[in-house]
Structure formats: structure tokens, C-alpha cells
XYZ file of C-alpha atoms in Angstrom:
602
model
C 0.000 0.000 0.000
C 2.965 2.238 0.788
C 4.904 1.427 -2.620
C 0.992 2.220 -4.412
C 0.799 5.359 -2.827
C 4.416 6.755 -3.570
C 4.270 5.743 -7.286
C 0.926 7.691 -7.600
C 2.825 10.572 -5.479
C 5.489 10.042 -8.273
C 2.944 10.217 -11.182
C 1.632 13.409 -9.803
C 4.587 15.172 -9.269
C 5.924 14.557 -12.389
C 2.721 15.769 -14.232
C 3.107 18.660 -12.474
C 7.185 18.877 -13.221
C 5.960 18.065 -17.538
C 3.750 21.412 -17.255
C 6.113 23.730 -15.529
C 8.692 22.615 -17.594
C 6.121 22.954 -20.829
C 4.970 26.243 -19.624
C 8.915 27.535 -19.156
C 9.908 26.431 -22.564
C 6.677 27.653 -24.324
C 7.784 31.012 -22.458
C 10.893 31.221 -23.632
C 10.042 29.977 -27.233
C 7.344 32.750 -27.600
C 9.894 35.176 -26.585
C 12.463 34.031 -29.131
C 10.412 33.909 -31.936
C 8.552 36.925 -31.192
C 12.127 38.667 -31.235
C 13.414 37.052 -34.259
C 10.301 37.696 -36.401
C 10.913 41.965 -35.524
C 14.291 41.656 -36.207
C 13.919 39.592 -39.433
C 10.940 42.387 -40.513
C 13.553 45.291 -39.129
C 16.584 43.692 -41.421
C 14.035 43.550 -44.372
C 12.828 46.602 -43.986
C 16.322 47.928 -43.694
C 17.455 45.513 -47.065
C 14.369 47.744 -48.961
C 15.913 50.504 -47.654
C 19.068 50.444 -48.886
C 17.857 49.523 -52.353
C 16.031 52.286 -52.336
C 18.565 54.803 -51.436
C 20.918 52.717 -53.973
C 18.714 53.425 -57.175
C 18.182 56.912 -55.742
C 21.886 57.952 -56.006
C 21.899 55.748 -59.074
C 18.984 58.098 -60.653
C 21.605 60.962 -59.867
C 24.213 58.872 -61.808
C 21.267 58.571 -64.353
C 20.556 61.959 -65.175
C 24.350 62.843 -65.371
C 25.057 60.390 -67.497
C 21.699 60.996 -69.849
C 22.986 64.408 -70.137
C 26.209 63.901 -71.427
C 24.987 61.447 -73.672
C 22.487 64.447 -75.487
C 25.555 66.363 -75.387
C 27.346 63.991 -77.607
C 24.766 63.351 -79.682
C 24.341 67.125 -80.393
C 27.627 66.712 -82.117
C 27.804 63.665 -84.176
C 27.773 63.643 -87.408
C 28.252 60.657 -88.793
C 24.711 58.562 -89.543
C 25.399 55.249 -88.228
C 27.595 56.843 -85.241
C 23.957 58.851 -84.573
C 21.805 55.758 -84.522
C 24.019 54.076 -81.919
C 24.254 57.115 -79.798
C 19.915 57.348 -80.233
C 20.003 53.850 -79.034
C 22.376 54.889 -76.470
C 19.402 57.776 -75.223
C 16.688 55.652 -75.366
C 17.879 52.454 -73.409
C 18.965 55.023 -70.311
C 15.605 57.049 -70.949
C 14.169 53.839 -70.268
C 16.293 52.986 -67.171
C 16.230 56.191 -65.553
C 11.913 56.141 -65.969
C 12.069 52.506 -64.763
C 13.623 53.788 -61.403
C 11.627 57.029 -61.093
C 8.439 55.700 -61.225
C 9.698 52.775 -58.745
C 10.412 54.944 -56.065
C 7.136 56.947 -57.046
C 4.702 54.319 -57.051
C 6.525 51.428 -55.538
C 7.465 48.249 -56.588
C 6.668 44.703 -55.667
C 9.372 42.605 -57.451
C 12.020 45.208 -55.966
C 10.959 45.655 -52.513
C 9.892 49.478 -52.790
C 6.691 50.755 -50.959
C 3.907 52.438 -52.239
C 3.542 54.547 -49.225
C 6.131 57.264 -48.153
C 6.497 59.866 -45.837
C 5.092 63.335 -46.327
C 8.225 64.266 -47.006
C 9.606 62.146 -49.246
C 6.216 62.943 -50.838
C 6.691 66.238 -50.930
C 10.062 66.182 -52.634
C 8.903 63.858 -55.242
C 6.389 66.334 -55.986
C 8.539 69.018 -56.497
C 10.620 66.471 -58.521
C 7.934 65.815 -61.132
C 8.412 69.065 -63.132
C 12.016 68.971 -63.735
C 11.952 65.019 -64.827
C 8.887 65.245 -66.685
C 10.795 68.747 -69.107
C 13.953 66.370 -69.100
C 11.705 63.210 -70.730
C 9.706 65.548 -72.781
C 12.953 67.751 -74.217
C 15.195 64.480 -74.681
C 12.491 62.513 -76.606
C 11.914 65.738 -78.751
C 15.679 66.116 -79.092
C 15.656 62.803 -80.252
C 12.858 63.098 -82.776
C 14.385 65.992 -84.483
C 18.057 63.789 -84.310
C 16.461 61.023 -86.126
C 14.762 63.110 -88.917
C 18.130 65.956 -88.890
C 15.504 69.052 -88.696
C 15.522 71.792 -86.103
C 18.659 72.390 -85.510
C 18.156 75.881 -83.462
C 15.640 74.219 -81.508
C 17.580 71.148 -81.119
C 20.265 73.932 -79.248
C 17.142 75.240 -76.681
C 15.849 71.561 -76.050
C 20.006 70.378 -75.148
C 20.033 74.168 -72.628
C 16.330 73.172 -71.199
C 17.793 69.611 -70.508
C 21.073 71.000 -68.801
C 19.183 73.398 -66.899
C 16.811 71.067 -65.156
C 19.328 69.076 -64.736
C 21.157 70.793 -62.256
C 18.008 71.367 -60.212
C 17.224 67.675 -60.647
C 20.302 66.743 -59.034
C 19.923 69.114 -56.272
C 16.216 67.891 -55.340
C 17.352 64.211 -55.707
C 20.252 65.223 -53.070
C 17.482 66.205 -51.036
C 15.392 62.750 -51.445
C 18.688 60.423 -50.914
C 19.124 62.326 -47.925
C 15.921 62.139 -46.291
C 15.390 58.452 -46.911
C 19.275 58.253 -45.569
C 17.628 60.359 -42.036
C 14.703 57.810 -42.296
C 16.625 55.173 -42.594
C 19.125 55.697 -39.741
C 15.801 56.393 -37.343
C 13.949 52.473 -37.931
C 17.919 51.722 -37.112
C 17.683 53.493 -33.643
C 14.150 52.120 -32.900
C 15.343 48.759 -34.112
C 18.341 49.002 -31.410
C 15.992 49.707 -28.879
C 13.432 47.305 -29.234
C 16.162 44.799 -29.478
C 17.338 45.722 -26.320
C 14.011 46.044 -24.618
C 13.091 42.498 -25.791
C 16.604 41.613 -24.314
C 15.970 42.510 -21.289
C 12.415 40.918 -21.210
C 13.871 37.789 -22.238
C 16.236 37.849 -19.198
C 13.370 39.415 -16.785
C 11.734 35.920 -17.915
C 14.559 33.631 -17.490
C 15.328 35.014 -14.273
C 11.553 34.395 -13.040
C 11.687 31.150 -14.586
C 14.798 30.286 -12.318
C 13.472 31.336 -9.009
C 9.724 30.199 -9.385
C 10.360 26.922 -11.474
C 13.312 25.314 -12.073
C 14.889 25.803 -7.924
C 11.485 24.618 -6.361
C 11.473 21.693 -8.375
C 15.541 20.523 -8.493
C 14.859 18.148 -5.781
C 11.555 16.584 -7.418
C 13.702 15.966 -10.668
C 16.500 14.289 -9.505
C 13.808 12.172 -7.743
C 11.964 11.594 -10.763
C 14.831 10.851 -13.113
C 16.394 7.705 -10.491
C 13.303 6.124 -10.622
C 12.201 6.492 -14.343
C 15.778 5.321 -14.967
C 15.708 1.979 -12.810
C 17.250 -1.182 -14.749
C 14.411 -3.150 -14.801
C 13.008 -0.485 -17.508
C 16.397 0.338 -18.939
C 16.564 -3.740 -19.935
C 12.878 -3.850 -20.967
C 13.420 -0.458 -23.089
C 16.727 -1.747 -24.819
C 14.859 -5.518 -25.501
C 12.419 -3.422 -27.542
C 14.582 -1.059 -29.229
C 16.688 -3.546 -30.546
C 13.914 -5.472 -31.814
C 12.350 -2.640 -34.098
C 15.994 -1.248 -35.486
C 16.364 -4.932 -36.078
C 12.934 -5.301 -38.131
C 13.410 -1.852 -39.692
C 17.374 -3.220 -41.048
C 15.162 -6.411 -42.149
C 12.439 -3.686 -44.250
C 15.375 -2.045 -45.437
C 17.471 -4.637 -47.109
C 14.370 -5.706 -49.026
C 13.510 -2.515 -50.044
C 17.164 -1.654 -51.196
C 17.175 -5.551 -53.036
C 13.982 -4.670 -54.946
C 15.816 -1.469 -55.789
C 18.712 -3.434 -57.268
C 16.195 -5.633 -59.160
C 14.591 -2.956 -60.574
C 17.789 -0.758 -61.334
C 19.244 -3.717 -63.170
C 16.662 -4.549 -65.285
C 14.860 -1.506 -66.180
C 17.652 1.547 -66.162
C 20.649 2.327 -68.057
C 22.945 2.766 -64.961
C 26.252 2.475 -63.509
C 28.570 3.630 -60.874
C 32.378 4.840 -61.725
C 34.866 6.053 -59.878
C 36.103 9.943 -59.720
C 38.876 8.877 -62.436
C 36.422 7.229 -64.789
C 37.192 3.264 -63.383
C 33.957 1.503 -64.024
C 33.091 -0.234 -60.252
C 29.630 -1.413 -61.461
C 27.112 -2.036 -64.264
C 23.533 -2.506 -64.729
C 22.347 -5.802 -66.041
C 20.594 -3.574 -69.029
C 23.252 -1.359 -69.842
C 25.843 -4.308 -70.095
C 23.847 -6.336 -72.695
C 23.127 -2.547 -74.447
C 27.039 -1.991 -74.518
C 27.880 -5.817 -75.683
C 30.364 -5.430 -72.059
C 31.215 -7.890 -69.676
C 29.974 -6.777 -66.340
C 32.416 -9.281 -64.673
C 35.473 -7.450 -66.289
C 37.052 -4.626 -64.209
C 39.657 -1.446 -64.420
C 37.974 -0.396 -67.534
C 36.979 3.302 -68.140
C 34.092 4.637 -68.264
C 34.483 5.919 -72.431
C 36.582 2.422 -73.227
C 32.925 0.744 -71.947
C 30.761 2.948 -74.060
C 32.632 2.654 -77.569
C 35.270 1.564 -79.043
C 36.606 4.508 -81.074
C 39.423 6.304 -79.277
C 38.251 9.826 -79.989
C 34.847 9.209 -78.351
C 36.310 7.788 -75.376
C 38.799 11.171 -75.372
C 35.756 13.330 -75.212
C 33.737 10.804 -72.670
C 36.815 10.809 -70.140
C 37.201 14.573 -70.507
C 33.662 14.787 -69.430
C 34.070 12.843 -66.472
C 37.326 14.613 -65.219
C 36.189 18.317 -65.091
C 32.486 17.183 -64.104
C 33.202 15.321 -61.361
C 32.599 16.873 -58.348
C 29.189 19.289 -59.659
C 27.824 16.322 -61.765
C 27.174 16.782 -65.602
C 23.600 16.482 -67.668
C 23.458 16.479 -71.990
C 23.154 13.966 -74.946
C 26.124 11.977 -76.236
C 26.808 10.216 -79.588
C 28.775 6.955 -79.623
C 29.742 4.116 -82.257
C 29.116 0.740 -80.278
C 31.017 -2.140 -80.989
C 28.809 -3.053 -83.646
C 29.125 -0.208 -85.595
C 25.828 1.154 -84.662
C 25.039 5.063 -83.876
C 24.065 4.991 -80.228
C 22.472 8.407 -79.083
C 21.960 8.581 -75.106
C 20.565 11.320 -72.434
C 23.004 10.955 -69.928
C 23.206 12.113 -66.445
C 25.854 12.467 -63.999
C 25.589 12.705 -60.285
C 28.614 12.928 -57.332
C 27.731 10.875 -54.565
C 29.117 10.434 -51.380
C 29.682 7.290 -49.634
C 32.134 7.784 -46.888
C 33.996 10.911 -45.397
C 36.246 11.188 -47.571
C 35.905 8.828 -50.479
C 32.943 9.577 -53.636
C 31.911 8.046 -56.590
C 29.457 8.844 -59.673
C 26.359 7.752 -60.337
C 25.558 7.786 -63.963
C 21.886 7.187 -65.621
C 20.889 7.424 -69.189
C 18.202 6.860 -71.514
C 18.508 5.051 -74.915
C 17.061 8.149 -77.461
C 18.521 7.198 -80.461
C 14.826 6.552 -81.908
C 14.083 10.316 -80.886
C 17.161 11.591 -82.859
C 16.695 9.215 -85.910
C 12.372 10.872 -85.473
C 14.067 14.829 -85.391
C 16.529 14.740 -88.261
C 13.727 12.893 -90.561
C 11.224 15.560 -89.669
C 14.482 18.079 -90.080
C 15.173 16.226 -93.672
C 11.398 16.718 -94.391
C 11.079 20.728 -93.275
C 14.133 21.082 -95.667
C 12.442 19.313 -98.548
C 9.650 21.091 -98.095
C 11.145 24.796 -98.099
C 13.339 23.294 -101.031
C 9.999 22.653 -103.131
C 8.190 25.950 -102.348
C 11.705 27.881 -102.949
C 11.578 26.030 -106.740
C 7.494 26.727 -106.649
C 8.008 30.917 -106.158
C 10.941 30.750 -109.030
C 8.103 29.106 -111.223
C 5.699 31.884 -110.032
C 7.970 34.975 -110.616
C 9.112 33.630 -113.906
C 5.650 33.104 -115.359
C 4.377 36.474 -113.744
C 7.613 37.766 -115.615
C 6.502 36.232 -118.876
C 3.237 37.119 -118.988
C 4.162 40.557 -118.536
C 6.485 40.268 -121.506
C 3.613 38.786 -123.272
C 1.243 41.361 -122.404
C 3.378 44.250 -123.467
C 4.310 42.738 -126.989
C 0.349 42.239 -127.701
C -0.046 45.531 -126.580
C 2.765 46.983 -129.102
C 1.356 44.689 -131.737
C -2.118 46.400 -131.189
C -0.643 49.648 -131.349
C 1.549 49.027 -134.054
C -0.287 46.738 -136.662
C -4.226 48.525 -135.781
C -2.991 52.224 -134.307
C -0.069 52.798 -135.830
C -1.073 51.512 -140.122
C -3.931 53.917 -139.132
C -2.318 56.646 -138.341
C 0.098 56.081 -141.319
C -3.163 56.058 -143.603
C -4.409 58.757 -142.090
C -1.062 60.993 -142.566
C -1.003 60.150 -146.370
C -5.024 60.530 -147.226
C -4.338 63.898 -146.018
C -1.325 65.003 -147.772
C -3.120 63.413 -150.884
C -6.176 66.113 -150.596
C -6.351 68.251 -153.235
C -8.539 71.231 -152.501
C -9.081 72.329 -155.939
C -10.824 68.878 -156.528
C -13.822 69.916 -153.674
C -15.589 66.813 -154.621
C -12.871 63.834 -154.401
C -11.723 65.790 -151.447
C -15.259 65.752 -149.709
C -15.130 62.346 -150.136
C -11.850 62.133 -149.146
C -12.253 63.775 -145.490
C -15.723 61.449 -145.136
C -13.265 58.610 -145.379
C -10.515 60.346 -142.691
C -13.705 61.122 -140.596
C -14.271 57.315 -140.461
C -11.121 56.592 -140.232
C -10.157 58.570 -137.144
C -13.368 56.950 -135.884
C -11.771 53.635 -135.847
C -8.396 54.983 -134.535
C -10.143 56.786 -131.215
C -11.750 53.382 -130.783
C -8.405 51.152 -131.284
C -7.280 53.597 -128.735
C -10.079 53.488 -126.230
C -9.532 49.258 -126.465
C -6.008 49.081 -126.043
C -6.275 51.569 -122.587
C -9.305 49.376 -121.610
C -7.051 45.993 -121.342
C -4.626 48.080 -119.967
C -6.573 50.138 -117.131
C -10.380 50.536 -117.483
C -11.821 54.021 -116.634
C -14.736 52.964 -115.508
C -12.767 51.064 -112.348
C -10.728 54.146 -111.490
C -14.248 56.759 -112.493
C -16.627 54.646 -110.670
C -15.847 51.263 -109.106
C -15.284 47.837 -109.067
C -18.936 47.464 -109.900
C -19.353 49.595 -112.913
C -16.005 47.961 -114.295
C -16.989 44.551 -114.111
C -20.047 45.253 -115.579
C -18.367 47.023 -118.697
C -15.466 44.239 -118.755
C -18.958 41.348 -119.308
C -20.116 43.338 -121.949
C -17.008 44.464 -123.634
C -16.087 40.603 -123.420
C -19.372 39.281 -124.403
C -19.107 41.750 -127.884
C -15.693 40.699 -128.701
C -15.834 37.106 -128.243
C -19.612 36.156 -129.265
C -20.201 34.382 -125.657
C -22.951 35.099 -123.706
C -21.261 36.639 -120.644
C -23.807 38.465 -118.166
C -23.157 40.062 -114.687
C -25.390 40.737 -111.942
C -24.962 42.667 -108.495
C -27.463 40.485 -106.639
C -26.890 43.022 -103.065
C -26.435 46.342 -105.243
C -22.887 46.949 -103.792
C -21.631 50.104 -105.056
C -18.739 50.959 -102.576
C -15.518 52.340 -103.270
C -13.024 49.663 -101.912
C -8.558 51.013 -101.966
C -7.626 50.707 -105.230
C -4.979 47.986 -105.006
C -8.284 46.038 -103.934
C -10.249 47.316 -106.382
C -7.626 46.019 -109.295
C -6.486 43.085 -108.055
C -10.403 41.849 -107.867
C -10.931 43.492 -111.517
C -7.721 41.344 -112.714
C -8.822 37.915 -111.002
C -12.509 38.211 -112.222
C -10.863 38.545 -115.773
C -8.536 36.345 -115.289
C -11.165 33.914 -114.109
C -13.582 34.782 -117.431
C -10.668 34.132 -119.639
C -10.017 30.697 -118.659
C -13.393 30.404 -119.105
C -13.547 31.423 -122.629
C -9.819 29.871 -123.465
C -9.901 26.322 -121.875
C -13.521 25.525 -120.954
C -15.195 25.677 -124.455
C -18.350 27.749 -122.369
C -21.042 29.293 -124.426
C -22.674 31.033 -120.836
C -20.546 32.489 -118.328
C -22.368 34.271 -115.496
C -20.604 36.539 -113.182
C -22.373 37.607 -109.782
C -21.283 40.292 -107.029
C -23.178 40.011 -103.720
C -21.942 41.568 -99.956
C -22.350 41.608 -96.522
C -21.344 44.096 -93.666
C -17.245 42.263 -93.423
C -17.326 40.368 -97.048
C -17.393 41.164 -100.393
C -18.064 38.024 -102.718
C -17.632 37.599 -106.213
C -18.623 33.886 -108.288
C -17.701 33.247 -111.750
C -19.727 30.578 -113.491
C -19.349 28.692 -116.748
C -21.173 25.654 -118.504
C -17.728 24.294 -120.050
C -16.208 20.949 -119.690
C -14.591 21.375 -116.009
C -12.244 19.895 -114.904
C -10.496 17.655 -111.796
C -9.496 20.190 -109.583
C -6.728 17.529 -107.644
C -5.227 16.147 -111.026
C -4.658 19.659 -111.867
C -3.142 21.239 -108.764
C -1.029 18.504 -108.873
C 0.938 19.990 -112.395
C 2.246 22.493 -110.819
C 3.969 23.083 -114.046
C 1.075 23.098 -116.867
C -0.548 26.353 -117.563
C -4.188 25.333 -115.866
C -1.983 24.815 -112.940
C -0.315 27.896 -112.981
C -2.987 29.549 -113.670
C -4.843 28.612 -110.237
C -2.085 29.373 -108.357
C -1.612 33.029 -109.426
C -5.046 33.169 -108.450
C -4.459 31.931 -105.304
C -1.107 33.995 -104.469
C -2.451 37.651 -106.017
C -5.576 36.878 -104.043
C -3.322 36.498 -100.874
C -2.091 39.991 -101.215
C -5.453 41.671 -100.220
C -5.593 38.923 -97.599
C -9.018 37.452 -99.689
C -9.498 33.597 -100.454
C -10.277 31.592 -103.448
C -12.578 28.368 -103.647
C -12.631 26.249 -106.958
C -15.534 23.773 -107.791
C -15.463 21.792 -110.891
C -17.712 18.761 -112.268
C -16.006 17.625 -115.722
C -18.329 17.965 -118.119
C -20.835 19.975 -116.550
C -19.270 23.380 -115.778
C -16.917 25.516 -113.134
C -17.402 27.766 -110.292
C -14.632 29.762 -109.111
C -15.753 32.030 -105.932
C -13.246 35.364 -104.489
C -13.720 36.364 -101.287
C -12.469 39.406 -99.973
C -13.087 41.279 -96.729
C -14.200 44.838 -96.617
């Protein structure tokens, strides 16, 4: 009954002894961390502060610096010496703003507050005159630089820039010096809370000592020879050594399941710091064709074979490693084969003072062989559309050629042999004769009839008035009935939406040349007898469908002969049509017509 009641005694006093020691180190804990966190927000607060007054006196340096710079640019001469020195301006324009606005408005990413003193306010206020007439003069001063104009008030802009200067510099001095004062005042109230928390800490130890740890010296010593009798020391060890001895069991399981693993799924090995291979995966030997039983081979003599390789493979290893090494490798294996690994490198320690490498890679040689064939491909491809533009330019080049010698011809066998008639009928008039020459001017009368209309024909294929006078409605509607006259073919138009816009005229043309272009095929290579043309819009697209009853034709089997003059012909269509970012859609039935649709937006 005695023993029963002097273990419970024991219980209770060492419940008691857990919460006064809990309640001192909680204490003491709260006071510490409490101290640290204000001194950790103090030495931030003081880092941000030194930044601060570091890009201040920087902004100084700035200014200076930005001035001399206009100064030198004021007397360049030399073009490309002046484009530098602009680029020069305009990078520490963009510096010195950077900063000003920082310490303005704050800034996140470099510590700087938003809010400031009323002083520091103030003098940034009085600041904002002088920088903003700096920015404004320099990036006129620039302006006029790059265009060489205003020369006499290039000279006012350079004495504006110097002047504010100076007072720029003297208000910064004024800012760096104030956040300096501020500064140097969180330092004194940082000192003093230190020490008052100091002194609170000891004021707390000191308590600590007299109220809790002396009243209860004896109860501990008491506490600890009983909790530390044998009979609990055995029974403690006993248990101990049984779970480090099942957790050694766990552990050599786990680490031969590694192994397993490692062998049979990874590339791996382990070398020494000199390159001496000390041991091989399972999957990386049979890779390699190596041996895993062999040793005092090197690291490059396991991977290949060729003797420049291995050069490059052991010069890896030696300057890589003690910080490790990660990249792609290319080796010849012994069977001749390109091998293409992602190796990786890794120092690892195993004792004090001895380390090894750990190297892992992963086969990619499929990737590579994937990359260059898609490489091979790209190149092929550009290669084909570089011969496909040489096609385009020189047929575009031709049929200019050809369009200017039918256009001579028409001046020269229709124009010109009337004009030449027309110069001798009237050097042949004899006035006496007044009726052979009545008859004689009825003839010239006809005759420069037919020469104002050969003219009027040869400047409609070259540039219609009506397109220029009143649209590309009015023109196509001319061009159908011009077209329909000359050839015999019924060719009609109709504006289905009544669009009568005015579109830019590089629009306007290129949609007047593709819409004849487009009819001319039709009349050429269809065999049509009807060829409708139809103009309809909305509010973003303006659509224009040429239609013919002719003998069509397979659109693929065509695209595909690139070189033929059907298939050239589509793709001018499709690359002038590109140039006033419009599209082109072709549908064809052999033997029952084509539809060839322009859309452009508006």
C-alpha cells in the first residue's frame, strides 16, 4: 500500500514537473520567436531601404550620365555613329523612368513601398516638373536627331535639358538624404526594441529560475532515479533492438527490390572519380555488348570503341566530377551502330572522404533518328516551295512580256497603219478637186473613228476608266459586256446586293484582274457558251462567283501539275488573291461546268 501510494505521489509530481517545464519552454520559445520575427521584418525593412537609397543615387548617376549622352549626340555627325548614340538615349531614358516611377509608385518585385512619408512625398512632388521637361525635351531632341531638322531648336531643347538638370540633381540630393535620415531612425528604434526584448527575455529567465526550475531541483532528480531503474532500462533496450532490427530487415528488401529494378529496367552504372567503371547494370551491359564481370575499364573504353569518343567521354568525367554533368552523347558501339543517349551524372558520397558517380541514361537514339527525318522533311519542303516561287515569278515575268508585246502589236499593226493612212489621205487632198476631197475627209472622218476606238480598247485591257471613275462594280459590268461583244459568248453580270462601294484601289484592281482572269479561262480552256458573273456583300465580305457551262475539270489532277498552264494559272489566283488577304474556292464537275468564288473582306 505504501509502494501504491508513492508511485501515484510520483505520477503526480511529475505531471506537475511536464507542465512547468512545458509552460517555461513555451515562455521562452514565444519570446524568441517573437524577437526574431521583428528583427527579421527590421533587417528587411532595412534591405528595402538600402535599395532604395541605392537606385536613388543611381537616378543621380542617371541623369548625369543621360545628359552627357544628349551632349554627344548634339555633335555627331556621322549617320550610323547617330543611330548608336539614339540607341544609347533611349535604353537610359528607359532605365532612368524605370527607377523614377519605382520609387514613385513602388514596386513589388524590388521591394519598394507604395507609401512614403510626407516628405519624401513632398520632394517627389517638387521632382515631377524637372523630370517630366527632361523626358519631354530628350524625346523631342531625339525626334528631331532622327529626322536631322531643327537644328536651333535642337540647341534650346540640349540648354532646357542642362538646366533642369542641375536642379534635378539638387532635389534628388534632397530625397537620398531624407530616406538616408529615415533610414538611420527604424535603425535606432530597431536598437531599442532589441534591447528592450533583451531585457524581457532575461526578466523571464530570471523568473523562470526562481519560481520553477529551484522549487522543483529536488523533485527531478527524484523523478529521473526512478524512471531510470534497470528493470526499464533492460525492458526499453529488448524493444529497441527489436524494431531497429525489423526496420534493417524492411530495409534490405527494399534496397534488393531497388537493385532488381535498377538492373533490369535503367541504363545505370557507378564509376569512380577517375572514370574506373566499379559497377554495371544488367541492361546497360547487354546494351554496350560489355562484360559486367570485367574490371579497371573506363568509363568511355565501356561505351565505344573509337578512341576519340572515349577522349571526349573521359574529358567529361574529369572536369564534371565533383558538380555532376547532364546532356546527350553520340557513340559508335562495338557493332558499328550510332548509339544516341541522355546521360546524367551525379557525385555521390559514400564515406567521409571517399565519392563516386552515379551515372543514368536513356537510350534516345529513336528520338534523334524521329528529329533529323522531320528536319530532312522541313528542308524538302522549303526546297519545293523555294523552286514553286521561281516558277511563279518567272511566269508572272513572262506574262508581262507577253502582255506588253500584244499591246505593241495592237498599237503598231491597228494604231499605228492607221495613223500612217491617215497621214497620207491627207497630204493626198487636193482642194481644188472639192468633190474627191469631200469624199476624201468622209473617209478620214471614219477613219479617225476607228483609230479613237483602237485607242479606247487598247487603254481598256490596260486600265479601265470605268474602275478608277466609278468602281469595281461599274467595271466589271463594262469588262462582261465588252467581253461578251468581242468574243460572241454570252457573258452576263449581276450585283445580286447592289454593292456600289468604293473599296482602296490595289483592292479594287487586283479583284478586276482575277474576275478577268477567271472569265478568260473560261472562254480559253472551258469551251463555255454562258458564263455568269455575280457580285453580292455583306457588312465584313465582299463576294464575287464566276460561273461557266464548259467541260470542267479535276481540280486535284490539276493542282497537282504544278507546271502546266491550268496549274499555274490557279495558283496566281491563289497567291495575287493572298495579297489583299481574300481567299479563293474552286468547284469543278467535268463535263458539266466551273465555279470559281473570291472572297475578300471589306
Amino acid at each position: 500500500m505504501k509502494k501504491k501510494s508513492k508511485v501515484s505521489f510520483d505520477k503526480i509530481s511529475f505531471i506537475k514537473l511536464r507542465r512547468m517545464y512545458l509552460f517555461a519552454l513555451i515562455t521562452i520559445a514565444i519570446t524568441v520567436l517573437l524577437s526574431q520575427l521583428l528583427i527579421q521584418y527590421n533587417l528587411n525593412s532595412q534591405l528595402s531601404d538600402s535599395k532604395i537609397i541605392n537606385i536613388s543615387g543611381k537616378q543621380r548617376m542617371l541623369s548625369q550620365k543621360l545628359t552627357k549622352e544628349v551632349l554627344i549626340l548634339n555633335f555627331i555627325t556621322d549617320s550610323l555613329h547617330k543611330e548608336k548614340q539614339i540607341d544609347r538615349i533611349s535604353k537610359t531614358i528607359s532605365q532612368w523612368k524605370f527607377n523614377h516611377y519605382s520609387l514613385v509608385n513602388g514596386n513589388d518585385s524590388l521591394g519598394f513601398p507604395k507609401e512614403k512619408s510626407p516628405i519624401l512625398a513632398k520632394h517627389f512632388e517638387n521632382l515631377k516638373p524637372n523630370f517630366d521637361i527632361i523626358i519631354k525635351a530628350t524625346n523631342t531632341f531625339l525626334a528631331n536627331k532622327k529626322q536631322n531638322i531643327n537644328d536651333q531648336e535642337n540647341q534650346k531643347l540640349v540648354q532646357t535639358i542642362l538646366e533642369n538638370e542641375t536642379v534635378f540633381l539638387s532635389k534628388m540630393n534632397q530625397i537620398v538624404s531624407e530616406y538616408d535620415t529615415e533610414a538611420l531612425e527604424k535603425v535606432t528604434l530597431q536598437r531599442k526594441t532589441e534591447y528592450g526584448i533583451l531585457a524581457f527575455t532575461l526578466l523571464v529567465l530570471f523568473l523562470e529560475f526562481l519560481f520553477i526550475f529551484k522549487p522543483t531541483n529536488k523533485k527531478v532528480e527524484l523523478l529521473i532515479s526512478n524512471l531510470l531503474s534497470s528493470e526499464r532500462k533492460a525492458l526499453k533496450l529488448a524493444q529497441d533492438t527489436e524494431i531497429i532490427s525489423e526496420a534493417k530487415e524492411n530495409s534490405v528488401k527494399e534496397l534488393k527490390s531497388l537493385n532488381y529494378a535498377m538492373e533490369n529496367t535503367l541504363l545505370y552504372c557507378r564509376i569512380a572519380t577517375d572514370g574506373t567503371i566499379i559497377h554495371i547494370g544488367e541492361k546497360f551491359a547487354k546494351l554496350l555488348q560489355y562484360n559486367p564481370f570485367l574490371s579497371d575499364k573506363k568509363f568511355g573504353q565501356v561505351l565505344t570503341p573509337i578512341e576519340k569518343e572515349q577522349i571526349i567521354i573521359d574529358r567529361i568525367v574529369l572536369e564534371n566530377h565533383r558538380r555532376g554533368w547532364q546532356g546527350e552523347l553520340n557513340i559508335t558501339t562495338r557493332n558499328e551502330q550510332t548509339l544516341w543517349l541522355d546521360l546524367s551524372m551525379v557525385p555521390v558520397t559514400i564515406k567521409r572522404d571517399e565519392s563516386e558517380l552515379l551515372i543514368i541514361c536513356f537510350d534516345i537514339t529513336e528520338r534523334k533518328k524521329a528529329v533529323q527525318e522531320v528536319e530532312r522533311l522541313n528542308a524538302a519542303n522549303i526546297a519545293d516551295k523555294l523552286n514553286q516561287q521561281k516558277v511563279i515569278s518567272s511566269k508572272i515575268v513572262e506574262n508581262q512580256e507577253n502582255e506588253q508585246n500584244r499591246i505593241a502589236r495592237e498599237i503598231h499593226d491597228g494604231i499605228g497603219q492607221m495613223l500612217t493612212g491617215l497621214k497620207f489621205s491627207l497630204e493626198s487632198i487636193n482642194l481644188d478637186d472639192k468633190e474627191k476631197a469631200t469624199i476624201k475627209i468622209e473617209y478620214l472622218k471614219k477613219l479617225a473613228l476607228d483609230i479613237i476606238k483602237g485607242v479606247r480598247t487598247a487603254t481598256f485591257n490596260l486600265m479601265p476608266p470605268e474602275l478608277s471613275d466609278h468602281g469595281i462594280n461599274s467595271a466589271l459590268a463594262k469588262l462582261t459586256q465588252e467581253l461578251s461583244k468581242l468574243t460572241g459568248k454570252n457573258i452576263l453580270f449581276y450585283n445580286k446586293t447592289d454593292f456600289n462601294s468604293r473599296l482602296d484601289s490595289l483592292i479594287e484592281i487586283n479583284i478586276y484582274r482575277l474576275t478577268q482572269e477567271a472569265i478568260n479561262n473560261a472562254i480559253k480552256y472551258a469551251d463555255s457558251t454562258h458564263i455568269i458573273v455575280q457580285l453580292s456583300h455583306s457588312a465584313t465580305l465582299l463576294s464575287i462567283t464566276v460561273d461557266d457551262n464548259g467541260k470542267g475539270f479535276d481540280i486535284n489532277a490539276v493542282e497537282k501539275k504544278r507546271n502546266s498552264e491550268s496549274g499555274m494559272g490557279l495558283l496566281f489566283m491563289k497567291e495575287r488573291i493572298q495579297y489583299i488577304n481574300g481567299r479563293v474556292f474552286f468547284n469543278s464537275i467535268p463535263n458539266e461546268g466551273t465555279r470559281i468564288t473570291f472572297n475578300i473582306p471589306i
